[in-house]
Short mmCIF file of N, CA and C in Angstrom, two decimals:
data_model
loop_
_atom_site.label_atom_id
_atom_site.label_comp_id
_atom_site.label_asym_id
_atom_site.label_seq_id
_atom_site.Cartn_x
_atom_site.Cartn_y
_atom_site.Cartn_z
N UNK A 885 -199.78 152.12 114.56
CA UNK A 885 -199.04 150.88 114.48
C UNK A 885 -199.70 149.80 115.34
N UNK A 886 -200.42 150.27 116.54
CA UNK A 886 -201.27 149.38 117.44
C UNK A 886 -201.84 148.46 116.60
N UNK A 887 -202.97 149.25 115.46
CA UNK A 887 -204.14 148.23 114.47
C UNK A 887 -203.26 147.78 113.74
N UNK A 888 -202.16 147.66 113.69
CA UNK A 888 -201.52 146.89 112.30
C UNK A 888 -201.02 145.61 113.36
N UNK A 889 -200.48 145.83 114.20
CA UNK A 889 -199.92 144.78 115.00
C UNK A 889 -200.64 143.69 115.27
N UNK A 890 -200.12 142.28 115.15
CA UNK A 890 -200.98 141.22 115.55
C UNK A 890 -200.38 140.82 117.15
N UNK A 891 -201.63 140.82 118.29
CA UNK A 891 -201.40 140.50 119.45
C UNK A 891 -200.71 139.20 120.47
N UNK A 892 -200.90 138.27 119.06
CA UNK A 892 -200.39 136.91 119.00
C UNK A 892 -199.01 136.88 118.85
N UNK A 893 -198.23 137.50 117.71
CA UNK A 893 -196.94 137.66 117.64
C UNK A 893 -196.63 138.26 118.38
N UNK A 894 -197.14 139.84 118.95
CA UNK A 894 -196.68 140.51 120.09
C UNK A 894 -196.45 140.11 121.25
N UNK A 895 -196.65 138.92 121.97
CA UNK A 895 -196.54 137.86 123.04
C UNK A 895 -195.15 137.27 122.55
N UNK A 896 -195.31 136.81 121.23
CA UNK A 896 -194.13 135.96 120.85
C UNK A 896 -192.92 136.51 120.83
N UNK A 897 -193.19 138.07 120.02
CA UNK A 897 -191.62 138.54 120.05
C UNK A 897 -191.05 138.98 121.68
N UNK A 898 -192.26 139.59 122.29
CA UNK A 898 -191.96 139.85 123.89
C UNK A 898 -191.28 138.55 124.81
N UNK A 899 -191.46 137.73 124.55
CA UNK A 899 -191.14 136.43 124.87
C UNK A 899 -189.73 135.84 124.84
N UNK A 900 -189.65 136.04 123.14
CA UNK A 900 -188.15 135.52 122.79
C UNK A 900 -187.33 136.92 122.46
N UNK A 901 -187.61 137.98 122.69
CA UNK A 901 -187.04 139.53 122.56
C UNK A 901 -186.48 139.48 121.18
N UNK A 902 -187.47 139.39 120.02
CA UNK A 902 -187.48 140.09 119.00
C UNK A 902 -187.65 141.54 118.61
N UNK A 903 -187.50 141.91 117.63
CA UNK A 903 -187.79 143.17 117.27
C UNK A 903 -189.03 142.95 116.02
N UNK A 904 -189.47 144.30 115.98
CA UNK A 904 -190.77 144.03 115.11
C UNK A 904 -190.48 143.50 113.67
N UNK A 905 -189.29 144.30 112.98
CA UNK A 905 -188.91 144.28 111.99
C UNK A 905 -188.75 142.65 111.49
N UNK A 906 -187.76 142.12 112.61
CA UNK A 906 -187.24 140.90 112.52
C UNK A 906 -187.96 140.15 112.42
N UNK A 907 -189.35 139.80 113.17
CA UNK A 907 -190.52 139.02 112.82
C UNK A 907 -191.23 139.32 111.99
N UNK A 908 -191.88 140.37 111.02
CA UNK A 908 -192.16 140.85 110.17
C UNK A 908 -191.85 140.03 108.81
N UNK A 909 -190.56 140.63 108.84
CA UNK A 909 -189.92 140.96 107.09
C UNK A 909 -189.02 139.15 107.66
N UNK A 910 -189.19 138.56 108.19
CA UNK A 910 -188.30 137.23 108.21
C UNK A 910 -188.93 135.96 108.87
N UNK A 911 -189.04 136.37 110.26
CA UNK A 911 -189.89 135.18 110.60
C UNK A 911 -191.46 134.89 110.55
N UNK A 912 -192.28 135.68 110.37
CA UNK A 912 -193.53 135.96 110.21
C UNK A 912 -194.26 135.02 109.18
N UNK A 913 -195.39 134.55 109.20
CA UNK A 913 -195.80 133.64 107.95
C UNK A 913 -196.78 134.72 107.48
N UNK A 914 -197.55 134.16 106.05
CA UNK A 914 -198.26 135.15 105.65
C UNK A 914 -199.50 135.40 106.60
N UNK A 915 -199.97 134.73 107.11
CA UNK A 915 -201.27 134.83 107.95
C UNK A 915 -201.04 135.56 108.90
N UNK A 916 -199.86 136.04 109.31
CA UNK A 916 -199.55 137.14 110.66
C UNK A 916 -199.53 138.09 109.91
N UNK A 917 -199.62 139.42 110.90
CA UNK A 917 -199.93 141.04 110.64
C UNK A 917 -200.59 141.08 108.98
N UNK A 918 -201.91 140.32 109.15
CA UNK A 918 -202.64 140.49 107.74
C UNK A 918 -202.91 142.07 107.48
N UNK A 919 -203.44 142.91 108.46
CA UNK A 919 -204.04 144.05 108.47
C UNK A 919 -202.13 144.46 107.13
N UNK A 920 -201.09 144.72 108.32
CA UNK A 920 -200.12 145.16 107.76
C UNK A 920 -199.93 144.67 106.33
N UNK A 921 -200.30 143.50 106.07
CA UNK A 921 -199.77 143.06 104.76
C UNK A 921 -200.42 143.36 103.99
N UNK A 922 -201.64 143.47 103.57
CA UNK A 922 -202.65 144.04 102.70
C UNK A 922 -202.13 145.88 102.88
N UNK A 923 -202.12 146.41 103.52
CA UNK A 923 -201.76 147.78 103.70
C UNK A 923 -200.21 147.71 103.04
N UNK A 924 -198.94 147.08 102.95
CA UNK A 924 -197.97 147.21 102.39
C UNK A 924 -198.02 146.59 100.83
N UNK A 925 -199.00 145.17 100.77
CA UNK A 925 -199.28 145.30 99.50
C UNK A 925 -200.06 146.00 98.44
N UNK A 926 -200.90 146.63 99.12
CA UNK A 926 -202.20 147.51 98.41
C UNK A 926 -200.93 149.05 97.85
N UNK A 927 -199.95 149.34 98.88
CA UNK A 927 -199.25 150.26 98.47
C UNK A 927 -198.28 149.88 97.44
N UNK A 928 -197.53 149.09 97.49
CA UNK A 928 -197.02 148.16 96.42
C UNK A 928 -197.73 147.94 95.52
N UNK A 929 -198.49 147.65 95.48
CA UNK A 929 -199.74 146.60 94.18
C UNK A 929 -200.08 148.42 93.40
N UNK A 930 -200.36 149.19 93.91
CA UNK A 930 -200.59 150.62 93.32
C UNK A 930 -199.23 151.23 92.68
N UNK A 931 -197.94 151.44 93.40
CA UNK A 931 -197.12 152.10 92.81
C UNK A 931 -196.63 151.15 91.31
N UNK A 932 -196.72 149.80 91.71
CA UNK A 932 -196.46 148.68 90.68
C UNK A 932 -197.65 149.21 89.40
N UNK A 933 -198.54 148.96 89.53
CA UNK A 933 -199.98 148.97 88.74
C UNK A 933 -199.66 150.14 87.68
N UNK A 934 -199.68 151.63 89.01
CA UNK A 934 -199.27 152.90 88.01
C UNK A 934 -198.09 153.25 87.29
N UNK A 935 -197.07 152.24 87.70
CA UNK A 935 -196.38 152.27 86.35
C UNK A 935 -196.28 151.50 85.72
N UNK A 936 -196.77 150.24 85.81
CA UNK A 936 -197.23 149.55 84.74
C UNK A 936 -198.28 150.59 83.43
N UNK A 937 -199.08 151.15 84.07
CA UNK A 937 -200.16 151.90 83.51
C UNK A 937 -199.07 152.74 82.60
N UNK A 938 -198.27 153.39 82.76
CA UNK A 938 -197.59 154.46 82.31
C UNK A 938 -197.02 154.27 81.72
N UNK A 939 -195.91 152.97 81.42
CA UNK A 939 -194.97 152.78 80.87
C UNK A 939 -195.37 151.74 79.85
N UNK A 940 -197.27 150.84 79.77
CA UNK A 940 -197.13 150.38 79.15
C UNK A 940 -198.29 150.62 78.12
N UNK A 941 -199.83 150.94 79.24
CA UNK A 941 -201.20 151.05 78.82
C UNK A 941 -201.56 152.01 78.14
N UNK A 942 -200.72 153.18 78.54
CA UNK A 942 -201.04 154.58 78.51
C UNK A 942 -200.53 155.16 76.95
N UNK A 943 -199.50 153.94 76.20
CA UNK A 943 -199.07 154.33 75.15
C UNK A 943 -200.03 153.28 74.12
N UNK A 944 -201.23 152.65 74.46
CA UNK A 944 -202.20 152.13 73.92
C UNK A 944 -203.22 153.56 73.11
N UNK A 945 -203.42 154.07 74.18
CA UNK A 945 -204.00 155.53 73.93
C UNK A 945 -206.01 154.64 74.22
N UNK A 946 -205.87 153.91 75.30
CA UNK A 946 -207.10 153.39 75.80
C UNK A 946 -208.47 154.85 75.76
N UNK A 947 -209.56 154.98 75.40
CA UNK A 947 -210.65 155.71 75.06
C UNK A 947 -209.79 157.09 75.36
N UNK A 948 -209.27 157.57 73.89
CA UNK A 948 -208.81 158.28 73.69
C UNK A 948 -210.05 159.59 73.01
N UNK A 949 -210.61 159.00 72.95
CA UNK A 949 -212.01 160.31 72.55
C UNK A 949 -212.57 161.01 73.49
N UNK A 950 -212.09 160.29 74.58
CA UNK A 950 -213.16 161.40 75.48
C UNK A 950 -212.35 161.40 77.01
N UNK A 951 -211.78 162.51 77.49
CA UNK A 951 -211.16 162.38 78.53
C UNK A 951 -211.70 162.14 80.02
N UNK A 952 -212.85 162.20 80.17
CA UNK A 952 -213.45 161.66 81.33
C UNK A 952 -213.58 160.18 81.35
N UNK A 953 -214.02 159.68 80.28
CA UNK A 953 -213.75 157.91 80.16
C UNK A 953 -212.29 157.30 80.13
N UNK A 954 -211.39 158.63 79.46
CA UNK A 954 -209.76 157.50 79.60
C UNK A 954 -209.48 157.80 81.12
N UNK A 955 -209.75 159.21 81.66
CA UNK A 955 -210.17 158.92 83.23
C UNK A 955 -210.43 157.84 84.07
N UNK A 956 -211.43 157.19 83.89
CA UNK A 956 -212.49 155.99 84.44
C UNK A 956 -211.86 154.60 84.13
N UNK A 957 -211.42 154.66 83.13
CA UNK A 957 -210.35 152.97 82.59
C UNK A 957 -209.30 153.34 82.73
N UNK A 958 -208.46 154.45 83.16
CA UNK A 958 -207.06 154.69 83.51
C UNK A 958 -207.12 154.29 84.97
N UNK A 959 -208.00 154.83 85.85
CA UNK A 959 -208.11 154.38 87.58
C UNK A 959 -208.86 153.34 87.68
N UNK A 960 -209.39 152.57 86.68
CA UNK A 960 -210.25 151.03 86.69
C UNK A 960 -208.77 150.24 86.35
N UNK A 961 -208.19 150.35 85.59
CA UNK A 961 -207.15 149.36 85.50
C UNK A 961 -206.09 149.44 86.57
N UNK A 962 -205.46 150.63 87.03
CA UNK A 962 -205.05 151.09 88.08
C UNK A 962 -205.07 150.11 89.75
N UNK A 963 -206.24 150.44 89.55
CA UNK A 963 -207.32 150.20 91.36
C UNK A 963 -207.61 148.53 90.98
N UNK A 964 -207.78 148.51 90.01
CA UNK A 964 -207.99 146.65 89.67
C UNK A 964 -206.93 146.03 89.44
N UNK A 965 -206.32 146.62 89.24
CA UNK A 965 -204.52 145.55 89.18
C UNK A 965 -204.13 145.89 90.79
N UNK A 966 -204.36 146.77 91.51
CA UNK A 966 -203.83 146.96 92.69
C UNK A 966 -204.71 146.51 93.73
N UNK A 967 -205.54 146.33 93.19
CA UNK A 967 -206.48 145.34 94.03
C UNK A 967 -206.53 143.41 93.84
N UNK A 968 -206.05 143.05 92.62
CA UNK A 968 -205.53 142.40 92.41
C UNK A 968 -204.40 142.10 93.33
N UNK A 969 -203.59 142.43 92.86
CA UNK A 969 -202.13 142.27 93.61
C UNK A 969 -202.06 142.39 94.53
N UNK A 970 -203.15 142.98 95.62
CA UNK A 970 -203.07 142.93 97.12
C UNK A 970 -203.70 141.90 97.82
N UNK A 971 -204.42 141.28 97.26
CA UNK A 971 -205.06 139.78 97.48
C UNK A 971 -204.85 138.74 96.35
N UNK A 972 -204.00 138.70 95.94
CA UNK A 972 -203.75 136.99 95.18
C UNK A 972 -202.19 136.99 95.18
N UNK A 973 -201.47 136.21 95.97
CA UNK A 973 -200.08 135.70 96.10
C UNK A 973 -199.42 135.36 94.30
N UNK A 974 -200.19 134.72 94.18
CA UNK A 974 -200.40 133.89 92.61
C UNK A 974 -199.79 135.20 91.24
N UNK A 975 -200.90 136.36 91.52
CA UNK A 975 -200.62 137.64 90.95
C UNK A 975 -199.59 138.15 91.45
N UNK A 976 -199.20 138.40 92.27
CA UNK A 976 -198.44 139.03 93.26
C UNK A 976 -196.81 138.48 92.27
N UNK A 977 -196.64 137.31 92.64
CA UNK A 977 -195.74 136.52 91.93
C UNK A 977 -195.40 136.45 90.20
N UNK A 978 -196.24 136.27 89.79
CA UNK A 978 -196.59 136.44 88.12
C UNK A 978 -196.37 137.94 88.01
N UNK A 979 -196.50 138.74 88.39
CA UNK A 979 -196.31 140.35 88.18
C UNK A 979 -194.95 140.55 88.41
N UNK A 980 -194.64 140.23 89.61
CA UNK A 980 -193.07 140.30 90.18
C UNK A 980 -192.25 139.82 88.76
N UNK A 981 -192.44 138.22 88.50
CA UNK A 981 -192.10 137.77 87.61
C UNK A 981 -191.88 138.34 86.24
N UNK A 982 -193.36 139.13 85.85
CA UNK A 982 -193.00 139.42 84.53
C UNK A 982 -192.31 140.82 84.65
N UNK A 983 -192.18 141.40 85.64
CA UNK A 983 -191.52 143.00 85.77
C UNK A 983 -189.82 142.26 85.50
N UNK A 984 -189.44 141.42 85.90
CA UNK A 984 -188.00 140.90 86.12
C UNK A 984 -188.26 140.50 84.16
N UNK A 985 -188.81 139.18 83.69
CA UNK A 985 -189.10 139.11 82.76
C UNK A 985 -188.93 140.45 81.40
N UNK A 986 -189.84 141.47 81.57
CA UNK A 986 -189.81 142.83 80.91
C UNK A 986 -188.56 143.52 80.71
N UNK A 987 -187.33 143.15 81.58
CA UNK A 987 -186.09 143.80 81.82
C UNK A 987 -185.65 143.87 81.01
N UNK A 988 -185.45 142.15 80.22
CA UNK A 988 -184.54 141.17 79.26
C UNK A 988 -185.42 140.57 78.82
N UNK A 989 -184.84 139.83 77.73
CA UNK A 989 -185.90 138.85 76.88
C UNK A 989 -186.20 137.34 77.63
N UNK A 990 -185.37 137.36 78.60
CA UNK A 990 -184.93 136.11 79.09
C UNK A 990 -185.45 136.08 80.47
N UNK A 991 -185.39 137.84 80.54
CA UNK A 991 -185.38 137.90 82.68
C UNK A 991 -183.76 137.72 83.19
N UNK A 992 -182.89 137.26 82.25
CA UNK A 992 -181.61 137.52 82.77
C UNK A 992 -181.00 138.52 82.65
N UNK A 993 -181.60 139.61 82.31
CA UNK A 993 -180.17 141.06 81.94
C UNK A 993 -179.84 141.05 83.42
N UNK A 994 -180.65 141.16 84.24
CA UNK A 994 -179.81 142.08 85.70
C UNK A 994 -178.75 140.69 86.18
N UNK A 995 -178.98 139.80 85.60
CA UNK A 995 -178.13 138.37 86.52
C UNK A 995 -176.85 138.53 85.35
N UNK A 996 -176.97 138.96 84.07
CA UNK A 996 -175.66 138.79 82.95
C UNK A 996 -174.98 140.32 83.37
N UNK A 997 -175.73 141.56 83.78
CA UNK A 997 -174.99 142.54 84.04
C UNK A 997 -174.11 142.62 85.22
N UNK A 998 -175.12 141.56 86.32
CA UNK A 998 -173.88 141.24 87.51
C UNK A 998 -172.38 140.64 87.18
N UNK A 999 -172.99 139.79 86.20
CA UNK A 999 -171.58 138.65 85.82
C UNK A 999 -170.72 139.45 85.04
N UNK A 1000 -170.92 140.38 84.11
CA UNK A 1000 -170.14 141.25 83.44
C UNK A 1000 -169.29 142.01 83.82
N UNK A 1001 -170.06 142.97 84.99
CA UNK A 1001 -169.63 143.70 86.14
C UNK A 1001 -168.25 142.35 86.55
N UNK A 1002 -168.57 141.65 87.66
CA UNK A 1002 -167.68 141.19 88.11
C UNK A 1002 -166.23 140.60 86.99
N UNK A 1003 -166.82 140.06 85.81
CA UNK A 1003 -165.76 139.69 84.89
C UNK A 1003 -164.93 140.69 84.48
N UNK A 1004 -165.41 142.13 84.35
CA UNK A 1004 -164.75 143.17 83.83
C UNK A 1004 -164.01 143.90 84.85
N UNK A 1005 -164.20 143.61 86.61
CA UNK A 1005 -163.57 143.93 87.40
C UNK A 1005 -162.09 142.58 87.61
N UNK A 1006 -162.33 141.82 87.50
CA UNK A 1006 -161.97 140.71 87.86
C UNK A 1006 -160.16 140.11 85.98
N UNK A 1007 -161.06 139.28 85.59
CA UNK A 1007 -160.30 138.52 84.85
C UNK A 1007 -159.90 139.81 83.35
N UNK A 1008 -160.76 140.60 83.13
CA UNK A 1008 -160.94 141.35 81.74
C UNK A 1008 -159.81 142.54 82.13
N UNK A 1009 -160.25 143.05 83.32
CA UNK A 1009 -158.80 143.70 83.58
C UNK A 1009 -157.87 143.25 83.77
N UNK A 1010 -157.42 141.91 84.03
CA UNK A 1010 -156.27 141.49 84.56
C UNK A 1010 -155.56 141.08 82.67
N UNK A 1011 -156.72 140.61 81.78
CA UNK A 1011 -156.50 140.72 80.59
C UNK A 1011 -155.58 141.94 79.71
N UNK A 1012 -156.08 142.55 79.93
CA UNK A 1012 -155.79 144.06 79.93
C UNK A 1012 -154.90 144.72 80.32
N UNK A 1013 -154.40 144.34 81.49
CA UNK A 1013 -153.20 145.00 82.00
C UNK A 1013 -152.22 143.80 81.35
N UNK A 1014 -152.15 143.06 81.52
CA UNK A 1014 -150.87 141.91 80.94
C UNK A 1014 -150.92 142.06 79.30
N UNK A 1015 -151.79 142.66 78.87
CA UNK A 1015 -151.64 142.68 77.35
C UNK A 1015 -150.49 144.18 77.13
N UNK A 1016 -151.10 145.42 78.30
CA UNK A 1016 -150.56 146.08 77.88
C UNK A 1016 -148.76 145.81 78.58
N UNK A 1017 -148.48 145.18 79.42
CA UNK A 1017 -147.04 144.51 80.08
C UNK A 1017 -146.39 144.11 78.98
N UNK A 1018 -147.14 142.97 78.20
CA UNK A 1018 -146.66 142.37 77.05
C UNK A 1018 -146.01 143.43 75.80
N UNK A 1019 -146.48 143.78 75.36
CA UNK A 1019 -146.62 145.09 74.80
C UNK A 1019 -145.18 145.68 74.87
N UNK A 1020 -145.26 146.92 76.11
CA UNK A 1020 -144.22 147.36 76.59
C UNK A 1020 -143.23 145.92 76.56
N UNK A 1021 -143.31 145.24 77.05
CA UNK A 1021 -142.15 144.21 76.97
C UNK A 1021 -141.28 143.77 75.43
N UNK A 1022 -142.17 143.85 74.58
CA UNK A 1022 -141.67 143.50 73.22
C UNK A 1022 -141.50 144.77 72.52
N UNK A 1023 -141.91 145.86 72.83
CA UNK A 1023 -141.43 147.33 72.44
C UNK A 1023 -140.01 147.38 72.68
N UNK A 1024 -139.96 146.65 74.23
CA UNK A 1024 -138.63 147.59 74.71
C UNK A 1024 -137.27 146.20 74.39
N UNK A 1025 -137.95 145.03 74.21
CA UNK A 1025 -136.74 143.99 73.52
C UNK A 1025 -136.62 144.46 72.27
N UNK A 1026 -137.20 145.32 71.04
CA UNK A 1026 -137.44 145.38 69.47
C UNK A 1026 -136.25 146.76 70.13
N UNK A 1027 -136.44 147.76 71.12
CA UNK A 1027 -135.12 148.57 70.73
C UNK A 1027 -133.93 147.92 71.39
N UNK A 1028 -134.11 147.74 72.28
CA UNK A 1028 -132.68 146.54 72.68
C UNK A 1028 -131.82 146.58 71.45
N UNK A 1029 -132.83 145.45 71.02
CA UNK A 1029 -132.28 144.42 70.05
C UNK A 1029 -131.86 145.70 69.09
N UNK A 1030 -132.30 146.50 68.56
CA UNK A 1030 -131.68 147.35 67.37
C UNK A 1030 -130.77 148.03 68.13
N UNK A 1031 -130.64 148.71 69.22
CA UNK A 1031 -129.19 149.28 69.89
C UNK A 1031 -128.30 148.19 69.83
N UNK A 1032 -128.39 146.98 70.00
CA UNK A 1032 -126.79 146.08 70.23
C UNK A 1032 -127.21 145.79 68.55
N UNK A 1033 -127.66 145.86 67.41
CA UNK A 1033 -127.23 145.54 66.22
C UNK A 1033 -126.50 146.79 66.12
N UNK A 1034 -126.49 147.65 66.17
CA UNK A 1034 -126.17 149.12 66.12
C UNK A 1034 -124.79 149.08 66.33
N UNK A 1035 -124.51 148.80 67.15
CA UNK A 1035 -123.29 148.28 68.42
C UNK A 1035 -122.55 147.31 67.48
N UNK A 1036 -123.44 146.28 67.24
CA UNK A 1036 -122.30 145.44 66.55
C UNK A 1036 -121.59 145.77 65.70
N UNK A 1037 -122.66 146.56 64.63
CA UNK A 1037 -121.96 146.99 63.23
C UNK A 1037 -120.95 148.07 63.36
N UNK A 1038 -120.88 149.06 64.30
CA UNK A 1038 -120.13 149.59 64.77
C UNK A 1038 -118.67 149.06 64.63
N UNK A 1039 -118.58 147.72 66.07
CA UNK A 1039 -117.58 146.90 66.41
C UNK A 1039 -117.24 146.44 65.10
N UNK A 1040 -117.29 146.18 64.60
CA UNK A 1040 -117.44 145.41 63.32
C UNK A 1040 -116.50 146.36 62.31
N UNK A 1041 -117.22 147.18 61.90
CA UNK A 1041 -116.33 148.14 61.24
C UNK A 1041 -115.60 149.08 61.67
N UNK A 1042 -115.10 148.78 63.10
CA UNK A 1042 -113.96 149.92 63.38
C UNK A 1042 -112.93 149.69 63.07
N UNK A 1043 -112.60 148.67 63.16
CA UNK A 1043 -110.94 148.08 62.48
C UNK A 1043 -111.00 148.45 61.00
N UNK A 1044 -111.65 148.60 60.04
CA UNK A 1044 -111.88 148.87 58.50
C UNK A 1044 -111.64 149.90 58.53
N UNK A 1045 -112.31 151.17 59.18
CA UNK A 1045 -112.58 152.34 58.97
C UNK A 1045 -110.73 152.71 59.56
N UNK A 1046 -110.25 152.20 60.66
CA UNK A 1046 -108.55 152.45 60.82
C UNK A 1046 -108.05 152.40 59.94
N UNK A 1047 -108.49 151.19 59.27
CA UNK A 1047 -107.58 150.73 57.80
C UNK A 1047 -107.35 151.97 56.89
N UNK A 1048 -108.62 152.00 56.70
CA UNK A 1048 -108.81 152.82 55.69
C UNK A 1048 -108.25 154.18 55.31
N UNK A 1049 -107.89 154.85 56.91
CA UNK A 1049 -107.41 156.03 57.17
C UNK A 1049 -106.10 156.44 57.35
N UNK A 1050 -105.60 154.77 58.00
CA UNK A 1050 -104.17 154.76 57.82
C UNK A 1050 -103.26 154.89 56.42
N UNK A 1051 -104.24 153.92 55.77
CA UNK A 1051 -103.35 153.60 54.35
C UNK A 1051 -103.93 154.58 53.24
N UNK A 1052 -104.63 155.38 53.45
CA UNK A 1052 -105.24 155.76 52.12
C UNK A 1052 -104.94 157.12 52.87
#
Protein backbone atom coordinates (compact mmCIF):
# COMPACT_ATOMS: atom_id res chain seq x y z
CA UNK A 1 0.00 0.00 0.00
CA UNK A 2 3.26 2.23 0.64
CA UNK A 3 3.87 2.25 -3.61
CA UNK A 4 0.34 2.99 -4.21
CA UNK A 5 0.21 5.91 -1.81
CA UNK A 6 0.91 9.41 -2.98
CA UNK A 7 3.29 11.28 -0.38
CA UNK A 8 1.74 14.60 -1.19
CA UNK A 9 -1.75 13.64 -0.11
CA UNK A 10 -0.26 11.71 2.76
CA UNK A 11 0.88 15.14 4.38
CA UNK A 12 -2.55 16.39 3.49
CA UNK A 13 -4.73 13.83 5.00
CA UNK A 14 -2.18 13.75 8.17
CA UNK A 15 -2.78 17.34 8.42
CA UNK A 16 -6.51 17.72 8.22
CA UNK A 17 -7.02 13.89 9.80
CA UNK A 18 -8.52 12.24 6.93
CA UNK A 19 -8.81 8.77 6.29
CA UNK A 20 -7.41 7.13 3.18
CA UNK A 21 -10.61 6.03 1.86
CA UNK A 22 -12.16 9.49 2.25
CA UNK A 23 -9.52 11.20 0.11
CA UNK A 24 -9.37 8.55 -2.35
CA UNK A 25 -12.89 7.61 -3.47
CA UNK A 26 -14.11 11.59 -2.74
CA UNK A 27 -11.77 14.19 -2.35
CA UNK A 28 -8.86 13.15 -4.48
CA UNK A 29 -8.52 14.54 -8.15
CA UNK A 30 -7.54 12.26 -10.90
CA UNK A 31 -3.84 13.12 -10.88
CA UNK A 32 -3.47 11.85 -7.15
CA UNK A 33 -2.66 8.12 -6.27
CA UNK A 34 -2.07 7.61 -10.20
CA UNK A 35 -0.04 4.38 -9.41
CA UNK A 36 -3.53 3.31 -7.46
CA UNK A 37 -5.73 4.40 -10.19
CA UNK A 38 -4.35 2.68 -13.13
CA UNK A 39 -4.04 -0.52 -10.80
CA UNK A 40 -7.96 -0.18 -9.86
CA UNK A 41 -8.71 0.68 -13.39
CA UNK A 42 -6.59 -1.92 -15.24
CA UNK A 43 -8.65 -4.35 -12.76
CA UNK A 44 -11.88 -2.88 -13.71
CA UNK A 45 -11.06 -2.23 -17.42
CA UNK A 46 -10.29 -6.35 -17.43
CA UNK A 47 -13.25 -7.74 -15.46
CA UNK A 48 -15.41 -5.11 -17.73
CA UNK A 49 -13.52 -6.16 -21.12
CA UNK A 50 -13.99 -10.09 -20.18
CA UNK A 51 -17.37 -9.84 -20.03
CA UNK A 52 -17.90 -7.80 -22.54
CA UNK A 53 -15.83 -10.57 -24.47
CA UNK A 54 -18.28 -13.24 -23.24
CA UNK A 55 -21.46 -11.95 -23.38
CA UNK A 56 -20.93 -10.32 -26.60
CA UNK A 57 -17.64 -11.26 -28.94
CA UNK A 58 -17.48 -14.70 -28.10
CA UNK A 59 -20.98 -15.40 -29.69
CA UNK A 60 -19.35 -13.85 -33.02
CA UNK A 61 -17.40 -17.17 -33.05
CA UNK A 62 -14.11 -14.72 -33.94
CA UNK A 63 -11.26 -17.33 -35.83
CA UNK A 64 -13.19 -20.11 -35.15
CA UNK A 65 -10.90 -22.55 -37.25
CA UNK A 66 -8.21 -22.74 -35.30
CA UNK A 67 -8.07 -22.62 -31.53
CA UNK A 68 -4.73 -21.19 -30.83
CA UNK A 69 -5.63 -18.01 -32.98
CA UNK A 70 -9.28 -17.59 -31.30
CA UNK A 71 -6.77 -17.84 -28.29
CA UNK A 72 -4.58 -14.80 -29.48
CA UNK A 73 -7.76 -12.39 -30.58
CA UNK A 74 -9.75 -13.58 -27.54
CA UNK A 75 -6.71 -12.08 -25.04
CA UNK A 76 -5.86 -9.28 -27.88
CA UNK A 77 -9.30 -7.90 -27.55
CA UNK A 78 -9.40 -8.64 -23.87
CA UNK A 79 -5.85 -6.91 -22.84
CA UNK A 80 -6.69 -4.08 -25.53
CA UNK A 81 -9.98 -3.01 -24.29
CA UNK A 82 -8.45 -3.24 -20.77
CA UNK A 83 -5.73 -1.42 -21.66
CA UNK A 84 -7.79 0.92 -23.23
CA UNK A 85 -9.97 1.59 -20.43
CA UNK A 86 -7.18 1.99 -18.03
CA UNK A 87 -5.76 5.00 -19.76
CA UNK A 88 -8.47 7.00 -21.60
CA UNK A 89 -11.17 8.70 -19.20
CA UNK A 90 -13.05 9.34 -22.62
CA UNK A 91 -13.28 5.25 -22.96
CA UNK A 92 -13.64 4.75 -19.55
CA UNK A 93 -16.94 6.86 -19.79
CA UNK A 94 -18.31 5.72 -23.26
CA UNK A 95 -18.00 2.04 -21.95
CA UNK A 96 -19.59 2.87 -18.59
CA UNK A 97 -22.14 4.53 -20.77
CA UNK A 98 -22.85 1.97 -23.20
CA UNK A 99 -22.93 -0.97 -20.39
CA UNK A 100 -25.92 1.31 -18.75
CA UNK A 101 -27.09 1.92 -22.49
CA UNK A 102 -27.02 -2.22 -23.28
CA UNK A 103 -29.47 -2.67 -20.21
CA UNK A 104 -32.50 -0.88 -22.09
CA UNK A 105 -32.98 0.52 -25.36
CA UNK A 106 -32.94 3.85 -23.87
CA UNK A 107 -30.37 3.23 -20.82
CA UNK A 108 -33.49 3.82 -18.75
CA UNK A 109 -34.67 0.28 -17.59
CA UNK A 110 -32.78 0.48 -14.17
CA UNK A 111 -34.21 4.35 -13.64
CA UNK A 112 -38.14 2.97 -14.93
CA UNK A 113 -37.61 -0.22 -12.63
CA UNK A 114 -36.81 2.15 -9.68
CA UNK A 115 -39.98 4.21 -10.45
CA UNK A 116 -42.13 1.08 -10.76
CA UNK A 117 -40.75 -0.39 -7.67
CA UNK A 118 -41.61 2.69 -5.76
CA UNK A 119 -45.17 3.23 -7.62
CA UNK A 120 -46.11 -0.34 -6.90
CA UNK A 121 -45.04 0.09 -3.24
CA UNK A 122 -46.54 3.37 -2.90
CA UNK A 123 -49.86 4.61 -4.93
CA UNK A 124 -50.65 0.93 -6.91
CA UNK A 125 -51.11 -0.63 -3.62
CA UNK A 126 -52.96 1.91 -2.06
CA UNK A 127 -55.03 1.41 -5.50
CA UNK A 128 -55.54 -1.93 -4.68
CA UNK A 129 -56.43 -2.06 -1.35
CA UNK A 130 -59.35 0.67 -1.75
CA UNK A 131 -60.57 -1.20 -4.76
CA UNK A 132 -60.72 -4.21 -2.78
CA UNK A 133 -62.64 -1.87 0.46
CA UNK A 134 -64.89 -0.75 -2.30
CA UNK A 135 -65.79 -4.02 -3.26
CA UNK A 136 -66.50 -5.50 0.13
CA UNK A 137 -68.42 -2.29 0.68
CA UNK A 138 -70.97 -2.74 -2.17
CA UNK A 139 -71.08 -6.61 -1.56
CA UNK A 140 -72.12 -6.01 1.85
CA UNK A 141 -74.81 -2.86 0.96
CA UNK A 142 -76.26 -5.46 -2.19
CA UNK A 143 -77.07 -7.98 0.98
CA UNK A 144 -78.29 -5.33 3.30
CA UNK A 145 -80.34 -4.11 0.86
CA UNK A 146 -81.91 -7.69 -0.05
CA UNK A 147 -82.35 -8.61 3.85
CA UNK A 148 -84.57 -5.35 4.55
CA UNK A 149 -86.46 -6.09 1.02
CA UNK A 150 -86.92 -9.47 2.56
CA UNK A 151 -88.16 -7.81 5.72
CA UNK A 152 -90.37 -5.64 4.01
CA UNK A 153 -92.27 -8.12 2.05
CA UNK A 154 -92.59 -10.02 5.01
CA UNK A 155 -94.16 -6.83 6.95
CA UNK A 156 -96.17 -6.36 4.20
CA UNK A 157 -97.86 -9.53 3.97
CA UNK A 158 -98.41 -10.44 7.47
CA UNK A 159 -101.64 -8.81 7.93
CA UNK A 160 -102.94 -10.84 4.53
CA UNK A 161 -101.65 -14.03 5.49
CA UNK A 162 -103.96 -13.36 9.22
CA UNK A 163 -106.63 -12.60 6.92
CA UNK A 164 -106.49 -15.30 5.18
CA UNK A 165 -106.42 -17.82 8.02
CA UNK A 166 -108.91 -16.25 9.98
CA UNK A 167 -111.63 -16.17 7.41
CA UNK A 168 -111.00 -19.01 5.22
Amino acid sequence: LLLLDDPDRAAIRKRKNRSFFIDYLILGEVTHYSLLRLLVNGLLGFLISACLYYLGWKRLNFADFNHLFGLIVKWFMIGGLAFVFTYSPIFRCATICMIFGAIGKNGQVPLSMVVFNSLNDGPVSSIVQNFRLTTEAVLCNLQELSEVKTSRISILTEPLEDIVETDW
